């Protein structure tokens, strides 16, 4: 087979974006994918299907609870789960086809099968039929992503005890759902099934939800979720699930030790995180070094311990997010082309796509306190934002953290409708090293929810207008 400039193993958002950028820069590129469809976790069993179900279930809830107060009369909405799943699948298919199209457009060869690194410049691709071919290439990028993390002693059958993958395809709405883990995925999928009718209990080992996000925002988010009907058991761990009865019985123990209790549920969702996926890649034989958490170890240029072998995305350190993987893919391709590819890890937004949404970029207040950084904080609630008031969607607030001496924005945290869109004005500002005053002096269209971001920036200087 003709030698390539680059072979990328894995076609998630890291891998396919890296391949496209490399092709744009004139390289001859191939991608290797073991799954039947391109797009990786994100497109097939992650970001995209979860957002389709979040969208559909949100509208279902709105139709049942919010339409009447706006003067829209509809009869009580009913869930047609098979059709909702078809809607979800159509969204997946559309995106997967989009990636196939982009591979063709950029003249990238798609090699179907499992990739194994045989050493510098050599990748073995074994198809589903067992036939293996070896391709030669100047460079290899590992973009094999991640897999679900499992709980010892609790077997996931993807029917009653599910991972996120099974929770995206339940055949009926469970009357009760026990979610293990109060992270982003657990709260998003918990929201989907609560809106569709399940009674949702979330068990979390730590004493707070959304570990890593700003704790003030997380506290308010918990209160809002509780109002919506979520029950939380914090500082607790699930130590076993008895599957012998018609209903599952989970054993919950306080994290600090103490008496156990049982919680019954139709379905248990294990959402305790994800682990890097390197199975069958031949890394050990090839001499690619992993870190103590099983992630491929890389330097600042994404290079592994083996010359010509690079790695990006969920399989390396850093937040397991699609856009982080994409940006690493672009930077890695640019470095291979001799350019100065770079990812600014200080400005990677994180979003929880619930209602309201939670969005964050940069440092949290907890991190600034811990680092002893002198900061000023400006907050503005959506209850004081005109657009939110007329729409009667006033939950949440915007919080901006700025350096006390220079006024440079160090972090922005938003809880509220469309927070996942609003956060990007802070992200762009931070990318340019902007100050709270820069943001406050930028004219914002009225009436928009974005005005709350401007007002929070004004509040950093204690001069918010509408508060
Ligand atoms: C339910 C859920 C919701 C999520 N929602 C979001 C969200 O809203 N926003 C967000 O930013 N992130 C979200 N994520 C995380 C996001 O999906 C990942 O961060 C992202 O997919 C990582 O991209 P990647 O390219 O590193 O790897 P992946 O997307 O995991 O892709 C890796 C690919 O490599 C292939 N592969 C692995 N080994 C081999 C091999 N040896 N040979 C050939 N192919 C191989 C796999 O089949 C897969 O296609 C979500 C994840 C889940 C599970």
Coordinates of C-alpha atoms and ligand atoms in Angstrom, one line a residue:
X1 CA 0.0 0.0 0.0
X2 CA 1.2 3.5 -0.9
X3 CA 2.9 5.2 2.1
X4 CA 0.9 7.9 3.8
X5 CA 2.1 11.0 5.5
X6 CA -0.3 10.4 8.3
X7 CA -2.5 7.5 9.6
X8 CA -4.9 8.4 12.3
X9 CA -6.3 5.6 14.4
X10 CA -9.9 6.4 15.5
X11 CA -12.4 8.7 13.9
X12 CA -14.0 10.5 16.9
X13 CA -13.9 14.3 17.0
X14 CA -10.2 14.2 17.7
X15 CA -9.2 11.8 14.9
X16 CA -11.4 12.9 12.0
X17 CA -10.7 16.6 12.7
X18 CA -6.9 15.9 12.8
X19 CA -7.2 14.0 9.5
X20 CA -9.1 16.9 7.8
X21 CA -6.6 19.5 9.0
X22 CA -3.7 17.4 7.9
X23 CA -5.3 16.9 4.4
X24 CA -5.9 20.7 4.2
X25 CA -2.2 21.1 4.8
X26 CA -1.3 18.9 1.9
X27 CA -0.7 15.5 3.6
X28 CA -1.8 12.2 2.2
X29 CA -3.9 10.8 5.0
X30 CA -5.8 7.7 6.1
X31 CA -8.0 7.0 9.1
X32 CA -8.5 3.6 10.7
X33 CA -11.9 2.9 12.3
X34 CA -13.0 -0.4 14.0
X35 CA -16.7 0.7 14.4
X36 CA -19.2 0.3 11.6
X37 CA -19.7 4.1 11.6
X38 CA -17.4 7.1 11.7
X39 CA -17.6 9.8 14.4
X40 CA -16.5 7.9 17.6
X41 CA -18.2 8.2 21.0
X42 CA -19.3 11.7 20.4
X43 CA -21.4 11.2 17.3
X44 CA -22.6 7.6 18.0
X45 CA -23.1 7.2 21.7
X46 CA -22.1 10.5 23.3
X47 CA -22.7 14.2 22.7
X48 CA -25.0 13.9 19.8
X49 CA -27.6 11.3 20.8
X50 CA -27.7 12.7 24.4
X51 CA -28.4 16.2 23.0
X52 CA -31.2 14.8 20.7
X53 CA -32.9 13.2 23.7
X54 CA -32.3 16.3 25.9
X55 CA -34.0 18.4 23.2
X56 CA -37.0 16.2 22.7
X57 CA -37.6 15.6 26.4
X58 CA -37.2 19.3 27.1
X59 CA -39.9 20.1 24.6
X60 CA -42.1 17.3 26.0
X61 CA -41.8 18.9 29.5
X62 CA -42.5 22.4 28.1
X63 CA -45.6 21.2 26.3
X64 CA -46.8 19.6 29.5
X65 CA -45.9 22.3 32.0
X66 CA -45.1 25.7 30.3
X67 CA -47.4 26.0 27.3
X68 CA -50.6 26.7 29.3
X69 CA -49.2 29.7 31.1
X70 CA -48.3 31.3 27.8
X71 CA -51.8 30.8 26.5
X72 CA -51.1 27.8 24.4
X73 CA -53.7 25.1 24.9
X74 CA -52.6 21.5 24.0
X75 CA -53.9 18.2 25.3
X76 CA -51.6 16.5 27.8
X77 CA -48.5 15.3 25.7
X78 CA -47.7 11.6 25.5
X79 CA -44.3 10.0 25.1
X80 CA -43.9 7.9 22.0
X81 CA -40.5 6.5 22.8
X82 CA -39.8 4.5 19.6
X83 CA -40.4 7.7 17.6
X84 CA -38.2 9.7 20.0
X85 CA -35.5 7.1 19.4
X86 CA -35.9 7.4 15.6
X87 CA -35.5 11.2 16.0
X88 CA -32.3 10.5 17.9
X89 CA -31.0 8.0 15.3
X90 CA -31.8 10.4 12.4
X91 CA -29.6 13.0 14.2
X92 CA -26.8 10.4 14.6
X93 CA -27.0 9.3 10.9
X94 CA -27.0 12.8 9.6
X95 CA -23.8 13.7 11.5
X96 CA -22.1 10.4 10.7
X97 CA -22.9 10.9 7.0
X98 CA -21.5 14.4 7.3
X99 CA -18.1 12.9 8.5
X100 CA -18.1 10.4 5.6
X101 CA -18.7 13.2 3.2
X102 CA -15.8 15.2 4.7
X103 CA -13.5 12.2 4.4
X104 CA -14.3 12.0 0.7
X105 CA -14.1 15.7 0.1
X106 CA -10.6 15.9 1.7
X107 CA -9.5 12.7 -0.2
X108 CA -8.8 10.8 3.1
X109 CA -8.7 7.0 2.8
X110 CA -11.0 5.3 5.3
X111 CA -9.5 1.9 6.4
X112 CA -12.1 -0.2 8.1
X113 CA -10.8 -2.4 10.9
X114 CA -8.9 -2.4 14.1
X115 CA -5.6 -0.6 14.1
X116 CA -2.4 -1.9 15.8
X117 CA 0.9 0.0 15.9
X118 CA 3.8 -2.2 14.8
X119 CA 6.4 0.5 15.5
X120 CA 7.4 3.8 13.9
X121 CA 5.8 4.1 10.5
X122 CA 3.8 0.9 10.5
X123 CA 0.1 0.2 11.3
X124 CA -1.6 -3.1 11.0
X125 CA -5.3 -2.9 10.1
X126 CA -7.4 -6.0 10.8
X127 CA -10.8 -6.0 9.2
X128 CA -13.9 -7.7 10.7
X129 CA -13.2 -10.7 8.4
X130 CA -9.9 -11.2 10.1
X131 CA -7.8 -10.2 7.1
X132 CA -4.9 -8.0 8.0
X133 CA -3.0 -5.4 6.0
X134 CA 0.0 -3.3 7.0
X135 CA 0.1 0.3 6.0
X136 CA 3.2 2.5 5.9
X137 CA 3.2 6.0 7.0
X138 CA 5.5 8.8 8.1
X139 CA 3.4 9.6 11.2
X140 CA 0.8 8.0 13.3
X141 CA -1.8 9.7 15.5
X142 CA -3.5 7.7 18.2
X143 CA -7.1 9.0 18.7
X144 CA -8.7 6.0 20.1
X145 CA -10.7 7.9 22.7
X146 CA -12.2 6.4 25.9
X147 CA -14.6 3.8 27.2
X148 CA -17.1 3.7 30.1
X149 CA -15.6 3.3 33.6
X150 CA -17.0 0.3 35.5
X151 CA -17.8 -0.2 39.1
X152 CA -16.2 -3.3 40.7
X153 CA -18.8 -6.0 41.3
X154 CA -21.6 -4.3 39.3
X155 CA -22.0 -5.9 35.9
X156 CA -23.4 -3.7 33.2
X157 CA -25.9 -5.6 31.0
X158 CA -27.0 -2.4 29.1
X159 CA -30.7 -3.4 29.8
X160 CA -31.3 -2.9 33.6
X161 CA -27.8 -1.9 34.7
X162 CA -26.7 0.5 32.0
X163 CA -23.8 2.7 31.1
X164 CA -24.5 6.0 29.2
X165 CA -24.7 3.9 26.0
X166 CA -27.6 1.8 27.3
X167 CA -29.3 4.8 28.9
X168 CA -29.5 6.4 25.4
X169 CA -31.5 3.5 24.2
X170 CA -33.9 2.2 26.9
X171 CA -36.9 0.5 25.5
X172 CA -39.3 2.0 27.9
X173 CA -39.4 4.8 30.4
X174 CA -38.3 3.3 33.8
X175 CA -40.6 4.2 36.7
X176 CA -37.4 4.7 38.8
X177 CA -33.8 5.3 37.8
X178 CA -30.9 5.3 40.1
X179 CA -27.9 7.2 38.7
X180 CA -24.5 6.5 40.1
X181 CA -22.4 9.6 39.8
X182 CA -23.4 13.3 39.8
X183 CA -21.2 14.3 36.9
X184 CA -22.2 15.8 33.6
X185 CA -23.4 12.6 31.9
X186 CA -25.3 11.3 34.9
X187 CA -27.2 14.6 35.3
X188 CA -27.9 15.0 31.6
X189 CA -29.3 11.5 31.2
X190 CA -31.0 11.7 34.5
X191 CA -32.8 14.8 33.2
X192 CA -33.9 13.1 30.1
X193 CA -35.6 10.2 31.9
X194 CA -37.0 12.4 34.7
X195 CA -38.7 14.6 32.1
X196 CA -40.1 11.5 30.5
X197 CA -41.5 10.3 33.8
X198 CA -38.9 8.4 35.8
X199 CA -38.3 9.1 39.5
X200 CA -34.6 9.8 39.6
X201 CA -32.2 9.4 42.5
X202 CA -28.5 10.3 42.1
X203 CA -25.9 8.8 44.4
X204 CA -22.6 10.6 44.5
X205 CA -19.4 9.7 46.4
X206 CA -18.4 13.3 47.0
X207 CA -20.4 15.8 49.1
X208 CA -21.3 17.9 46.1
X209 CA -22.6 17.5 42.5
X210 CA -20.6 18.4 39.4
X211 CA -17.1 17.9 40.8
X212 CA -14.6 20.4 39.3
X213 CA -17.2 23.1 38.5
X214 CA -17.6 26.3 40.5
X215 CA -19.1 25.1 43.9
X216 CA -21.5 28.1 44.2
X217 CA -23.0 27.4 40.8
X218 CA -23.1 23.6 41.6
X219 CA -25.1 24.4 44.9
X220 CA -27.7 26.4 43.0
X221 CA -27.9 23.8 40.3
X222 CA -28.6 21.1 42.9
X223 CA -31.4 23.2 44.4
X224 CA -32.9 23.7 40.9
X225 CA -32.7 20.0 40.1
X226 CA -34.3 19.1 43.5
X227 CA -37.2 21.4 42.6
X228 CA -37.5 19.6 39.4
X229 CA -37.9 16.3 41.3
X230 CA -34.3 14.9 41.5
X231 CA -33.3 13.2 44.8
X232 CA -29.6 13.3 45.8
X233 CA -27.7 11.1 48.1
X234 CA -24.3 12.8 48.5
X235 CA -21.3 11.5 50.3
X236 CA -22.5 7.9 49.5
X237 CA -21.4 5.0 47.4
X238 CA -23.2 2.2 45.7
X239 CA -21.5 -1.0 46.8
X240 CA -23.7 -3.6 45.0
X241 CA -26.8 -4.2 43.0
X242 CA -29.0 -7.2 43.6
X243 CA -30.5 -8.2 40.3
X244 CA -32.5 -11.3 41.5
X245 CA -35.9 -9.5 41.9
X246 CA -38.2 -7.9 39.4
X247 CA -36.8 -4.5 40.7
X248 CA -33.1 -3.9 41.2
X249 CA -32.0 -3.4 44.8
X250 CA -28.9 -1.2 45.2
X251 CA -26.9 -1.2 48.4
X252 CA -25.8 2.4 49.4
X253 CA -23.2 3.0 52.0
X254 CA -22.0 6.4 53.4
X255 CA -18.7 7.2 51.9
X256 CA -17.3 7.9 55.4
X257 CA -18.5 4.5 56.6
X258 CA -21.7 3.6 58.5
X259 CA -24.9 1.7 58.1
X260 CA -25.9 0.6 54.6
X261 CA -29.4 1.2 53.1
X262 CA -31.2 -0.3 50.1
X263 CA -32.7 1.7 47.2
X264 CA -34.9 0.0 44.7
X265 CA -34.9 1.0 41.0
X266 CA -36.0 -0.3 37.7
X267 CA -32.8 0.8 36.0
X268 CA -29.4 1.7 37.4
X269 CA -27.2 4.0 35.3
X270 CA -23.5 3.8 36.1
X271 CA -22.0 7.2 35.2
X272 CA -18.8 7.4 37.2
X273 CA -16.6 8.6 34.4
X274 CA -14.7 7.3 31.4
X275 CA -11.3 5.7 31.0
X276 CA -8.8 5.9 28.1
X277 CA -9.2 3.2 25.5
X278 CA -6.0 1.5 24.2
X279 CA -7.1 -2.1 23.9
X280 CA -5.3 -4.1 21.2
X281 CA -3.3 -1.1 20.0
X282 CA 0.0 -2.9 20.7
X283 CA 1.3 0.1 22.7
X284 CA 3.4 -2.0 25.1
X285 CA 5.1 -3.9 22.3
X286 CA 5.7 -0.8 20.3
X287 CA 7.2 0.9 23.4
X288 CA 4.5 3.7 23.8
X289 CA 4.6 4.8 27.4
X290 CA 1.3 5.2 29.4
X291 CA 0.9 7.4 32.5
X292 CA -0.2 6.1 35.9
X293 CA -3.9 6.5 34.8
X294 CA -3.5 4.5 31.6
X295 CA -3.5 7.5 29.4
X296 CA -1.0 7.8 26.5
X297 CA 1.8 10.0 27.7
X298 CA 2.7 12.9 25.4
X299 CA 4.8 16.0 25.4
X300 CA 3.7 19.6 24.5
X301 CA 3.7 18.6 20.9
X302 CA 1.5 15.5 21.3
X303 CA 4.5 13.3 20.7
X304 CA 4.6 9.9 22.5
X305 CA 7.7 8.1 23.6
X306 CA 8.0 6.5 20.1
X307 CA 9.3 8.7 17.3
X308 CA 6.6 9.5 14.7
X309 CA 3.7 8.4 17.0
X310 CA 1.4 11.1 18.5
X311 CA -1.8 11.0 20.6
X312 CA -4.7 13.4 21.1
X313 CA -8.2 13.5 22.6
X314 CA -9.7 11.4 25.4
X315 CA -6.8 8.9 25.3
X316 CA -4.4 11.6 26.7
X317 CA -4.6 13.8 29.8
X318 CA -7.0 16.7 30.1
X319 CA -10.8 17.1 30.1
X320 CA -12.6 14.4 28.2
X321 CA -14.5 16.8 25.9
X322 CA -15.1 16.6 22.1
X323 CA -13.9 20.2 21.5
X324 CA -10.7 19.6 23.4
X325 CA -10.1 16.6 21.2
X326 CA -10.9 18.6 18.1
X327 CA -8.5 21.4 19.0
X328 CA -5.8 18.9 19.8
X329 CA -6.4 17.3 16.4
X330 CA -5.9 20.6 14.6
X331 CA -2.9 21.6 16.6
X332 CA -1.3 18.2 16.1
X333 CA -1.8 18.2 12.4
X334 CA -0.3 21.8 12.2
X335 CA 2.7 20.7 14.2
X336 CA 3.3 17.8 11.8
X337 CA 3.1 20.3 9.0
X338 CA 5.9 22.4 10.6
X339 CA 3.5 25.0 11.9
X340 CA 3.0 26.3 15.5
X341 CA -0.1 24.3 16.5
X342 CA -1.3 25.2 20.0
X343 CA -4.1 24.5 22.4
X344 CA -4.9 27.0 25.2
X345 CA -5.9 24.7 28.0
X346 CA -6.8 27.7 30.2
X347 CA -9.8 28.5 27.9
X348 CA -11.7 25.3 27.3
X349 CA -15.4 25.7 28.0
X350 CA -17.4 23.0 29.7
X351 CA -21.2 22.8 29.4
X352 CA -23.9 20.7 31.1
X353 CA -26.8 20.6 28.6
X354 CA -29.6 20.4 31.2
X355 CA -32.4 22.9 31.9
X356 CA -31.1 25.3 33.0
X357 CA -27.7 24.8 31.4
X358 CA -24.5 25.2 33.3
X359 CA -21.4 26.5 31.6
X360 CA -18.0 27.3 32.7
X361 CA -14.6 28.6 31.3
X362 CA -11.4 29.3 33.0
X363 CA -10.7 29.2 36.8
X364 CA -13.4 28.5 39.3
X365 CA -13.6 30.7 42.5
X366 CA -12.6 27.6 44.5
X367 CA -9.4 27.3 42.4
X368 CA -8.5 31.0 42.7
X369 CA -9.0 30.8 46.5
X370 CA -6.8 27.7 46.7
X371 CA -4.1 29.3 44.6
X372 CA -4.2 32.5 46.7
X373 CA -4.9 34.7 43.7
X374 CA -6.5 38.1 44.6
X375 CA -9.7 38.3 42.5
X376 CA -12.9 40.4 42.2
X377 CA -16.2 38.8 41.5
X378 CA -19.2 40.2 39.6
X379 CA -22.5 38.4 39.6
X380 CA -25.8 39.1 37.9
X381 CA -29.0 37.1 38.3
X382 CA -31.3 36.3 35.3
X383 CA -34.2 37.5 37.6
X384 CA -32.9 41.1 36.8
X385 CA -32.5 40.4 33.0
X386 CA -35.4 41.8 30.9
X387 CA -35.5 39.1 28.3
X388 CA -35.5 36.3 30.9
X389 CA -38.3 38.1 32.8
X390 CA -40.6 38.3 29.8
X391 CA -39.9 34.7 28.9
X392 CA -40.3 33.7 32.6
X393 CA -37.1 31.7 32.5
X394 CA -35.2 33.5 35.3
X395 CA -33.4 30.6 37.1
X396 CA -29.7 31.2 37.5
X397 CA -27.0 33.8 37.3
X398 CA -23.7 34.9 35.7
X399 CA -20.5 35.0 37.6
X400 CA -17.3 36.6 36.3
X401 CA -14.0 36.4 38.1
X402 CA -11.3 38.9 37.4
X403 CA -7.8 39.5 38.6
X404 CA -8.0 42.1 41.4
X405 CA -5.0 44.0 40.1
X406 CA -5.2 43.9 36.3
X407 CA -9.0 43.2 35.9
X408 CA -8.2 40.4 33.4
X409 CA -11.0 37.9 33.3
X410 CA -9.8 34.6 34.8
X411 CA -13.1 32.7 34.8
X412 CA -16.7 32.9 33.9
X413 CA -19.5 30.6 35.2
X414 CA -23.1 30.7 34.1
X415 CA -26.2 28.8 35.2
X416 CA -29.3 29.6 33.2
X417 CA -31.0 28.9 29.9
X418 CA -28.6 29.0 26.9
X419 CA -25.6 29.2 29.2
X420 CA -23.8 26.9 26.8
X421 CA -24.1 29.6 24.1
X422 CA -23.5 32.6 26.4
X423 CA -20.2 31.3 27.7
X424 CA -18.4 31.9 24.4
X425 CA -18.3 35.6 24.7
X426 CA -16.3 35.1 27.9
X427 CA -14.2 32.5 26.1
X428 CA -13.3 34.8 23.2
X429 CA -12.6 37.7 25.6
X430 CA -10.3 35.4 27.7
X431 CA -8.5 34.2 24.6
X432 CA -7.5 37.8 23.9
X433 CA -6.6 38.4 27.5
X434 CA -9.5 40.8 27.9
X435 CA -10.6 42.5 31.1
X436 CA -14.0 42.7 32.8
X437 CA -14.1 46.3 31.8
X438 CA -13.6 45.4 28.1
X439 CA -16.6 43.1 28.4
X440 CA -18.6 45.7 30.3
X441 CA -17.9 48.4 27.7
X442 CA -19.0 46.1 24.7
X443 CA -22.4 47.1 23.5
X444 CA -24.8 44.2 23.9
X445 CA -28.1 43.9 21.9
X446 CA -31.3 44.5 23.9
X447 CA -33.2 42.5 24.9
X448 CA -30.9 39.4 25.1
X449 CA -29.8 37.1 27.8
X450 CA -26.2 38.1 26.9
X451 CA -26.9 41.4 28.6
X452 CA -26.7 39.5 31.9
X453 CA -23.0 38.7 31.0
X454 CA -22.3 42.4 30.4
X455 CA -24.0 43.3 33.7
X456 CA -21.9 40.7 35.6
X457 CA -18.8 42.3 34.0
X458 CA -20.1 45.7 35.2
X459 CA -20.7 44.2 38.6
X460 CA -17.0 43.3 38.8
X461 CA -16.5 47.1 39.0
X462 CA -19.6 47.4 41.3
X463 CA -21.6 49.3 38.7
X464 CA -24.2 46.9 37.4
X465 CA -27.1 49.0 36.1
X466 CA -30.2 46.8 36.5
X467 CA -29.4 45.6 40.0
Ligands
LIG1 C1 -23.1 10.2 26.9 C2 -22.0 11.1 26.6 C3 -22.3 12.4 26.4 C4 -21.2 13.3 26.0 N1 -21.5 14.6 25.8 C5 -20.5 15.4 25.5 C6 -20.8 16.8 25.2 O1 -22.0 17.2 25.2 N2 -19.8 17.6 24.8 C7 -18.5 17.2 24.8 O2 -17.6 18.0 24.5 N3 -18.2 15.9 25.1 C8 -19.2 15.0 25.4 N4 -18.9 13.7 25.6 C9 -17.5 13.3 25.6 C10 -17.0 13.1 24.1 O3 -17.8 12.1 23.5 C11 -15.6 12.7 24.0 O4 -14.8 13.6 24.7 C12 -15.1 12.6 22.6 O5 -15.8 11.7 21.8 C13 -13.6 12.2 22.6 O6 -13.2 12.2 21.2 P1 -12.0 11.3 20.8 O7 -11.8 11.6 19.3 O8 -10.8 11.4 21.7 O9 -12.4 9.8 21.0 P2 -13.8 9.0 20.6 O10 -14.9 9.9 20.3 O11 -14.0 8.0 21.8 O12 -13.4 8.1 19.3 C14 -12.5 7.1 19.3 C15 -12.7 6.3 18.1 O13 -11.6 5.4 18.0 C16 -12.0 4.1 17.6 N5 -11.0 3.2 17.9 C17 -10.6 2.8 19.2 N6 -9.5 1.9 19.1 C18 -9.4 1.7 17.8 C19 -8.5 0.8 17.1 N7 -7.5 0.1 17.7 N8 -8.6 0.8 15.7 C20 -9.5 1.5 15.1 N9 -10.4 2.3 15.7 C21 -10.3 2.4 17.0 C22 -13.3 4.0 18.3 O14 -14.1 3.0 17.7 C23 -13.9 5.4 18.2 O15 -14.6 5.5 17.0 C24 -19.9 12.8 25.9 C25 -19.6 11.5 26.2 C26 -20.7 10.6 26.5 C27 -20.4 9.2 26.7

